[in-house]
Amino acid sequence: MNHAIRFTPQRYNPGLKPLVVLLTALMALLFCLRNPLFHGMAPGFDASLFAVMGKMWSEGGVLYRDMIDIKGPMIFALDALGYSLGGFFGIWLLEWVLCWLGLLASWQAFSQLGLSLRARLGSMLALLALYSTRYYYGNMTEDWTFHLALIAQWAFITLLLDKQFRWGPALVAALTFAIVAWMRTNNGAFWGAWYLVLFCHWCLREQWRCAFGLLCSSLLGLALVGGPLFAYFQHHGLLDEFQYYAFGIFFEGSYGNGFSP
């Protein structure tokens, strides 16, 4: 028996129910309890350095002058924001909130794809189970990227199924992309596959306005996040240091290879 395969399933986009909100919050909580910051302990390796540098930045220190690490500024900005919310526990709290938002976004994305309740729940549990195999202690650039990527997938799926460009989901995709790109370039590259597929899809359908809008939105996201950062480092006379420690060192060969897959 032949079955017709539909490229875009029937749209199903119900509102979030209280039970779904509570369920995803519990799933995010159970997942993030592995983060030592919740227990008043220091996470390992880079994660502890990020937390301390975020603390210093929130207390008036100047990044790439008073404290230096070879990462983009957004990882320290997230930690500074979290620390300002409630010390080191605040960093954990911010990660938990983003994980929660990511799971909510995933639930909505799977709903739009027409997945059944069991399929949605199974997909999310599988997603967390697979990711937990490399989730050691939280607060790593990869961990923040994971949570933001869950949010972004809702945006890209929404744009794909809508078959047209809309600024709402496009800005969600662009801002999550920009935060990750200004955190670490190779992490932001994961957004490239989503952007490329959607861009090429609209070009093949000769939806030039949609394709151009998608390109402009991604550049706008980079500007909205990067503009204040450039202004900050320009104010402190640290543009060269910012360029070197955030990006240059990865591509000059002294620290691995920035083009490594």
XYZ file of N, CA, C and O in Angstrom, residues 56-198:
572
model
N 33.443 38.460 39.003
C 34.306 39.640 38.938
C 33.719 40.711 38.025
O 33.769 41.910 38.339
N 33.152 40.285 36.909
C 32.560 41.254 35.974
C 31.356 41.946 36.605
O 31.179 43.156 36.477
N 30.533 41.172 37.316
C 29.349 41.763 37.945
C 29.722 42.716 39.073
O 28.938 43.594 39.439
N 30.925 42.559 39.620
C 31.373 43.409 40.722
C 32.243 44.575 40.253
O 32.862 45.252 41.069
N 32.296 44.789 38.945
C 32.982 45.967 38.422
C 34.294 45.700 37.727
O 34.948 46.640 37.245
N 34.727 44.452 37.662
C 35.947 44.127 36.938
C 35.765 44.337 35.445
O 34.636 44.345 34.936
N 36.848 44.526 34.731
C 36.795 44.754 33.280
C 37.336 43.518 32.570
O 38.487 43.114 32.786
N 36.486 42.928 31.744
C 36.848 41.717 31.026
C 37.993 41.975 30.056
O 38.045 43.021 29.407
N 38.915 41.005 29.964
C 40.112 41.042 29.129
C 41.137 42.078 29.605
O 42.124 42.328 28.920
N 40.903 42.645 30.797
C 41.912 43.492 31.415
C 42.207 43.007 32.832
O 43.346 42.692 33.150
N 41.165 42.909 33.652
C 41.334 42.437 35.026
C 41.267 40.919 35.117
O 41.770 40.340 36.079
N 40.614 40.286 34.167
C 40.537 38.819 34.122
C 40.480 38.405 32.663
O 39.828 39.058 31.850
N 41.191 37.339 32.335
C 41.362 36.951 30.934
C 41.144 35.444 30.780
O 41.649 34.640 31.573
N 40.373 35.088 29.774
C 40.282 33.700 29.339
C 40.010 33.717 27.843
O 39.491 34.712 27.320
N 40.335 32.648 27.173
C 40.203 32.615 25.719
C 38.814 32.107 25.321
O 38.662 31.012 24.790
N 37.826 32.914 25.601
C 36.454 32.659 25.198
C 35.810 33.989 24.844
O 36.266 35.056 25.254
N 34.720 33.920 24.086
C 33.964 35.128 23.782
C 33.301 35.678 25.031
O 33.119 34.962 26.029
N 32.899 36.926 25.013
C 32.420 37.585 26.231
C 31.070 37.104 26.730
O 30.749 37.293 27.908
N 30.242 36.479 25.892
C 28.886 36.165 26.322
C 28.826 35.082 27.389
O 27.895 35.062 28.192
N 29.788 34.174 27.444
C 29.778 33.180 28.521
C 29.977 33.861 29.865
O 29.333 33.524 30.857
N 30.829 34.877 29.900
C 31.055 35.610 31.144
C 29.896 36.551 31.437
O 29.567 36.791 32.609
N 29.255 37.069 30.382
C 28.091 37.932 30.581
C 26.933 37.147 31.185
O 26.228 37.647 32.077
N 26.716 35.908 30.712
C 25.658 35.077 31.288
C 25.934 34.775 32.752
O 25.030 34.824 33.593
N 27.191 34.478 33.062
C 27.541 34.202 34.451
C 27.432 35.453 35.315
O 27.027 35.386 36.483
N 27.786 36.600 34.742
C 27.651 37.852 35.486
C 26.179 38.145 35.767
O 25.817 38.581 36.875
N 25.320 37.899 34.787
C 23.892 38.095 34.982
C 23.371 37.143 36.057
O 22.632 37.558 36.963
N 23.751 35.874 35.954
C 23.315 34.913 36.953
C 23.805 35.255 38.341
O 23.045 35.174 39.318
N 25.068 35.686 38.445
C 25.615 36.025 39.760
C 24.887 37.218 40.360
O 24.652 37.278 41.570
N 24.519 38.174 39.517
C 23.803 39.347 40.021
C 22.402 38.986 40.512
O 21.814 39.716 41.309
N 21.862 37.864 40.030
C 20.533 37.417 40.464
C 20.563 36.737 41.822
O 19.544 36.687 42.516
N 21.706 36.191 42.202
C 21.740 35.474 43.478
C 23.026 34.718 43.718
O 22.988 33.558 44.147
N 24.142 35.355 43.437
C 25.418 34.700 43.686
C 25.632 33.523 42.745
O 25.053 33.450 41.657
N 26.454 32.574 43.182
C 26.725 31.415 42.331
C 25.477 30.568 42.126
O 25.302 29.939 41.076
N 24.578 30.565 43.121
C 23.306 29.862 42.943
C 22.498 30.514 41.823
O 21.761 29.836 41.104
N 22.644 31.828 41.666
C 21.939 32.534 40.602
C 22.370 32.069 39.226
O 21.567 32.076 38.274
N 23.642 31.681 39.079
C 24.111 31.143 37.799
C 23.391 29.836 37.500
O 22.933 29.602 36.377
N 23.291 28.989 38.526
C 22.530 27.745 38.349
C 21.078 28.047 38.006
O 20.486 27.408 37.116
N 20.485 29.014 38.693
C 19.088 29.356 38.475
C 18.846 29.798 37.038
O 17.860 29.393 36.403
N 19.751 30.602 36.500
C 19.612 31.065 35.126
C 19.714 29.899 34.151
O 18.961 29.829 33.167
N 20.636 28.975 34.409
C 20.760 27.814 33.526
C 19.496 26.960 33.578
O 19.023 26.466 32.546
N 18.939 26.787 34.775
C 17.708 26.010 34.909
C 16.556 26.664 34.138
O 15.795 25.992 33.456
N 16.433 27.985 34.239
C 15.370 28.697 33.527
C 15.511 28.514 32.022
O 14.524 28.253 31.317
N 16.749 28.636 31.502
C 16.943 28.466 30.059
C 16.666 27.026 29.631
O 16.122 26.791 28.544
N 17.035 26.069 30.471
C 16.730 24.669 30.167
C 15.223 24.468 30.133
O 14.687 23.791 29.233
N 14.526 25.053 31.083
C 13.065 24.970 31.137
C 12.442 25.580 29.885
O 11.576 24.981 29.248
N 12.890 26.783 29.527
C 12.374 27.425 28.324
C 12.672 26.578 27.086
O 11.859 26.507 26.155
N 13.839 25.944 27.067
C 14.187 25.089 25.946
C 13.264 23.898 25.822
O 12.848 23.524 24.716
N 12.910 23.293 26.957
C 11.999 22.148 26.923
C 10.589 22.575 26.548
O 9.885 21.860 25.820
N 10.160 23.738 27.031
C 8.853 24.263 26.626
C 8.814 24.502 25.118
O 7.833 24.173 24.437
N 9.896 25.088 24.607
C 9.971 25.356 23.169
C 9.963 24.052 22.378
O 9.325 23.952 21.317
N 10.667 23.046 22.882
C 10.693 21.757 22.195
C 9.309 21.120 22.178
O 8.886 20.541 21.160
N 8.597 21.231 23.294
C 7.245 20.673 23.358
C 6.345 21.311 22.304
O 5.607 20.631 21.598
N 6.444 22.635 22.180
C 5.653 23.333 21.185
C 6.065 22.965 19.760
O 5.224 22.827 18.864
N 7.379 22.816 19.565
C 7.863 22.440 18.237
C 7.354 21.061 17.842
O 6.883 20.852 16.712
N 7.426 20.104 18.761
C 6.948 18.757 18.471
C 5.435 18.745 18.263
O 4.917 17.945 17.484
N 4.727 19.633 18.980
C 3.283 19.737 18.788
C 2.963 20.207 17.383
O 2.051 19.694 16.725
N 3.708 21.199 16.902
C 3.486 21.720 15.557
C 3.774 20.674 14.488
O 3.191 20.706 13.400
N 4.675 19.749 14.798
C 4.983 18.680 13.851
C 3.945 17.572 13.879
O 4.019 16.634 13.090
N 2.984 17.686 14.805
C 1.900 16.718 14.855
C 2.224 15.453 15.625
O 1.517 14.446 15.481
N 3.280 15.466 16.438
C 3.629 14.286 17.218
C 2.600 14.049 18.317
O 2.059 14.998 18.897
N 2.365 12.797 18.619
C 1.430 12.444 19.687
C 2.029 12.792 21.043
O 3.225 13.105 21.159
N 1.202 12.744 22.065
C 1.658 13.062 23.420
C 2.811 12.157 23.836
O 3.821 12.617 24.383
N 2.687 10.858 23.571
C 3.741 9.913 23.938
C 5.015 10.173 23.142
O 6.122 10.067 23.685
N 4.855 10.474 21.862
C 6.031 10.735 21.026
C 6.760 11.989 21.489
O 7.986 12.033 21.516
N 6.000 13.032 21.856
C 6.620 14.263 22.354
C 7.401 13.999 23.623
O 8.555 14.413 23.770
N 6.765 13.325 24.558
C 7.411 13.041 25.836
C 8.625 12.145 25.640
O 9.697 12.380 26.222
N 8.481 11.109 24.798
C 9.603 10.207 24.537
C 10.762 10.912 23.870
O 11.928 10.658 24.193
N 10.459 11.824 22.942
C 11.516 12.572 22.257
C 12.294 13.451 23.226
O 13.527 13.526 23.168
N 11.576 14.102 24.132
C 12.244 14.990 25.082
C 13.079 14.198 26.087
O 14.185 14.600 26.446
N 12.557 13.055 26.530
C 13.328 12.224 27.455
C 14.577 11.666 26.769
O 15.652 11.608 27.373
N 14.436 11.263 25.514
C 15.593 10.767 24.771
C 16.621 11.868 24.578
O 17.832 11.641 24.686
N 16.135 13.076 24.300
C 17.021 14.227 24.105
C 17.857 14.478 25.366
O 19.081 14.631 25.301
N 17.193 14.506 26.517
C 17.908 14.752 27.778
C 18.825 13.583 28.127
O 19.933 13.790 28.642
N 18.370 12.362 27.870
C 19.191 11.192 28.203
C 20.482 11.176 27.383
O 21.570 10.897 27.911
N 20.374 11.481 26.101
C 21.560 11.503 25.251
C 22.505 12.624 25.663
O 23.722 12.432 25.729
N 21.941 13.794 25.937
C 22.801 14.917 26.294
C 23.449 14.719 27.657
O 24.567 15.179 27.890
N 22.764 14.026 28.558
C 23.315 13.841 29.908
C 24.592 13.020 29.910
O 25.351 13.054 30.884
N 24.868 12.291 28.821
C 26.096 11.501 28.773
C 27.339 12.384 28.716
O 28.439 11.922 28.986
N 27.184 13.686 28.329
C 28.336 14.579 28.318
C 28.138 15.791 29.229
O 28.960 16.690 29.279
N 27.026 15.813 29.976
C 26.764 16.916 30.900
C 27.433 16.570 32.221
O 26.926 15.779 33.007
N 28.598 17.179 32.473
C 29.374 16.819 33.651
C 29.032 17.672 34.867
O 28.854 17.177 35.968
N 28.949 18.984 34.661
C 28.817 19.864 35.823
C 28.135 21.171 35.477
O 28.020 22.054 36.309
N 27.655 21.340 34.279
C 26.953 22.570 33.926
C 27.883 23.757 33.738
O 29.085 23.698 33.996
N 27.298 24.874 33.274
C 27.993 26.151 33.121
C 29.120 26.122 32.098
O 29.992 26.996 32.127
N 29.122 25.172 31.217
C 30.076 25.167 30.119
C 29.434 25.852 28.908
O 28.203 25.958 28.810
N 30.249 26.310 27.979
C 29.683 26.942 26.783
C 28.765 25.965 26.052
O 27.731 26.361 25.503
N 29.133 24.680 26.054
C 28.298 23.683 25.386
C 26.942 23.545 26.073
O 25.925 23.273 25.406
N 26.917 23.694 27.399
C 25.658 23.553 28.124
C 24.708 24.709 27.831
O 23.513 24.508 27.580
N 25.224 25.930 27.848
C 24.400 27.079 27.497
C 23.929 26.972 26.045
O 22.781 27.303 25.714
N 24.802 26.491 25.168
C 24.438 26.309 23.766
C 23.294 25.320 23.616
O 22.362 25.527 22.830
N 23.346 24.253 24.380
C 22.302 23.226 24.321
C 20.933 23.813 24.658
O 19.957 23.606 23.932
N 20.859 24.558 25.744
C 19.580 25.128 26.155
C 19.061 26.131 25.125
O 17.866 26.147 24.792
N 19.951 26.975 24.627
C 19.547 27.966 23.632
C 19.166 27.306 22.302
O 18.280 27.789 21.593
N 19.823 26.195 21.971
C 19.493 25.480 20.738
C 18.097 24.880 20.811
O 17.380 24.823 19.808
N 17.685 24.416 21.994
C 16.330 23.893 22.153
C 15.299 24.988 21.883
O 14.252 24.744 21.282
N 15.599 26.197 22.351
C 14.702 27.326 22.092
C 14.681 27.650 20.598
O 13.625 27.895 20.005
N 15.855 27.629 19.991
C 15.961 28.002 18.573
C 15.253 27.019 17.657
O 14.718 27.417 16.616
N 15.227 25.730 18.022
C 14.607 24.771 17.115
C 13.112 25.050 16.946
O 12.554 24.837 15.865
N 12.465 25.563 18.015
C 11.061 25.958 17.867
C 10.926 27.051 16.806
O 10.017 27.008 15.964
N 11.831 28.024 16.850
C 11.767 29.140 15.902
C 11.924 28.662 14.468
O 11.155 29.062 13.569
N 12.897 27.800 14.227
C 13.141 27.340 12.854
C 12.023 26.424 12.353
O 11.623 26.503 11.190
N 11.506 25.561 13.220
C 10.401 24.690 12.820
C 9.159 25.516 12.518
O 8.421 25.248 11.561
N 8.916 26.547 13.328
C 7.775 27.426 13.099
C 7.885 28.123 11.745
O 6.920 28.179 10.971
N 9.065 28.652 11.428
C 9.263 29.319 10.139
C 9.103 28.343 8.978
O 8.528 28.688 7.938
N 9.595 27.131 9.147
C 9.490 26.136 8.079
C 8.036 25.764 7.815
O 7.598 25.704 6.659
N 7.285 25.526 8.883
C 5.901 25.100 8.715
C 4.987 26.250 8.303
O 3.976 26.029 7.642
N 5.340 27.471 8.699
C 4.554 28.626 8.272
C 4.736 28.919 6.781
O 3.914 29.613 6.173
N 5.839 28.429 6.208
C 6.149 28.623 4.786
C 6.330 30.094 4.418
O 6.177 30.466 3.259
N 6.669 30.894 5.429
C 6.928 32.300 5.167
C 7.744 32.879 6.321
O 7.786 32.306 7.413
N 8.367 34.014 6.048
C 9.184 34.676 7.064
C 8.300 35.477 8.005
O 7.398 36.196 7.567
N 8.550 35.338 9.296
C 7.879 36.147 10.308
C 8.920 36.617 11.308
O 9.801 35.859 11.730
N 8.828 37.885 11.702
C 9.863 38.476 12.544
C 9.911 37.881 13.945
O 10.987 37.808 14.542
N 8.781 37.461 14.479
C 8.768 36.920 15.844
C 9.724 35.746 16.022
O 10.726 35.837 16.741
N 9.431 34.598 15.389
C 10.348 33.459 15.509
C 11.730 33.733 14.929
O 12.722 33.187 15.421
N 11.811 34.588 13.889
C 13.122 34.889 13.303
C 14.033 35.578 14.312
O 15.237 35.299 14.374
N 13.475 36.476 15.122
C 14.284 37.162 16.131
C 14.689 36.215 17.259
O 15.778 36.346 17.828
N 13.817 35.268 17.594
C 14.196 34.261 18.594
C 15.399 33.463 18.096
O 16.372 33.232 18.821
N 15.333 33.043 16.827
C 16.454 32.310 16.236
C 17.705 33.170 16.199
O 18.811 32.713 16.529
N 17.544 34.439 15.813
C 18.701 35.326 15.642
C 19.369 35.657 16.968
O 20.604 35.678 17.068
N 18.586 35.909 18.001
C 19.162 36.287 19.295
C 19.840 35.104 19.973
O 20.911 35.255 20.576
N 19.243 33.922 19.880
C 19.910 32.746 20.453
C 21.203 32.460 19.698
O 22.223 32.115 20.306
N 21.155 32.607 18.374
C 22.362 32.419 17.563
C 23.448 33.418 17.944
O 24.617 33.064 18.116
N 23.065 34.678 18.111
C 24.044 35.717 18.413
C 24.679 35.511 19.779
O 25.890 35.688 19.942
N 23.878 35.134 20.771
C 24.424 34.893 22.106
C 25.479 33.797 22.051
O 26.569 33.922 22.617
N 25.156 32.703 21.347
C 26.099 31.581 21.262
C 27.314 31.959 20.427
O 28.452 31.612 20.775
N 27.105 32.679 19.315
C 28.231 33.058 18.455
C 29.207 33.973 19.181
O 30.428 33.858 19.004
N 28.695 34.907 20.000
C 29.579 35.791 20.762
C 30.126 35.108 22.015
O 30.915 35.686 22.744
N 29.702 33.864 22.223
C 30.237 33.068 23.321
C 31.420 32.227 22.831
O 32.478 32.205 23.449
N 31.184 31.558 21.728
C 32.239 30.750 21.105
C 31.810 30.451 19.675
O 30.745 29.874 19.448
N 32.636 30.835 18.727
C 32.243 30.805 17.322
C 31.841 29.419 16.854
O 30.847 29.260 16.141
N 32.600 28.396 17.223
C 32.295 27.061 16.705
C 30.972 26.532 17.240
O 30.302 25.742 16.582
N 30.554 26.954 18.442
C 29.240 26.565 18.935
C 28.138 27.227 18.095
O 27.123 26.606 17.784
N 28.342 28.496 17.754
C 27.363 29.199 16.940
C 27.222 28.609 15.551
O 26.184 28.790 14.895
N 28.237 27.885 15.102
C 28.186 27.294 13.764
C 27.072 26.268 13.631
O 26.617 25.985 12.517
N 26.608 25.708 14.736
C 25.521 24.738 14.659
C 24.247 25.370 14.099
O 23.430 24.693 13.488
N 24.060 26.665 14.351
C 22.897 27.364 13.807
C 22.984 27.448 12.280
O 21.967 27.627 11.621
N 24.195 27.326 11.737
C 24.383 27.445 10.299
C 23.581 26.433 9.513
O 23.065 26.745 8.430
N 23.454 25.215 10.014
C 22.700 24.184 9.301
C 21.229 24.557 9.218
O 20.595 24.417 8.156
N 20.676 25.038 10.328
C 19.277 25.472 10.313
C 19.067 26.607 9.319
O 18.138 26.591 8.515
N 19.940 27.616 9.411
C 19.813 28.770 8.526
C 19.972 28.364 7.061
O 19.223 28.818 6.195
N 20.954 27.528 6.789
C 21.224 27.144 5.404
C 20.058 26.369 4.798
O 19.649 26.632 3.652
N 19.509 25.422 5.538
C 18.393 24.623 5.023
C 17.182 25.498 4.742
O 16.565 25.404 3.665
N 16.848 26.364 5.692
C 15.671 27.217 5.509
C 15.889 28.225 4.381
O 14.999 28.482 3.571
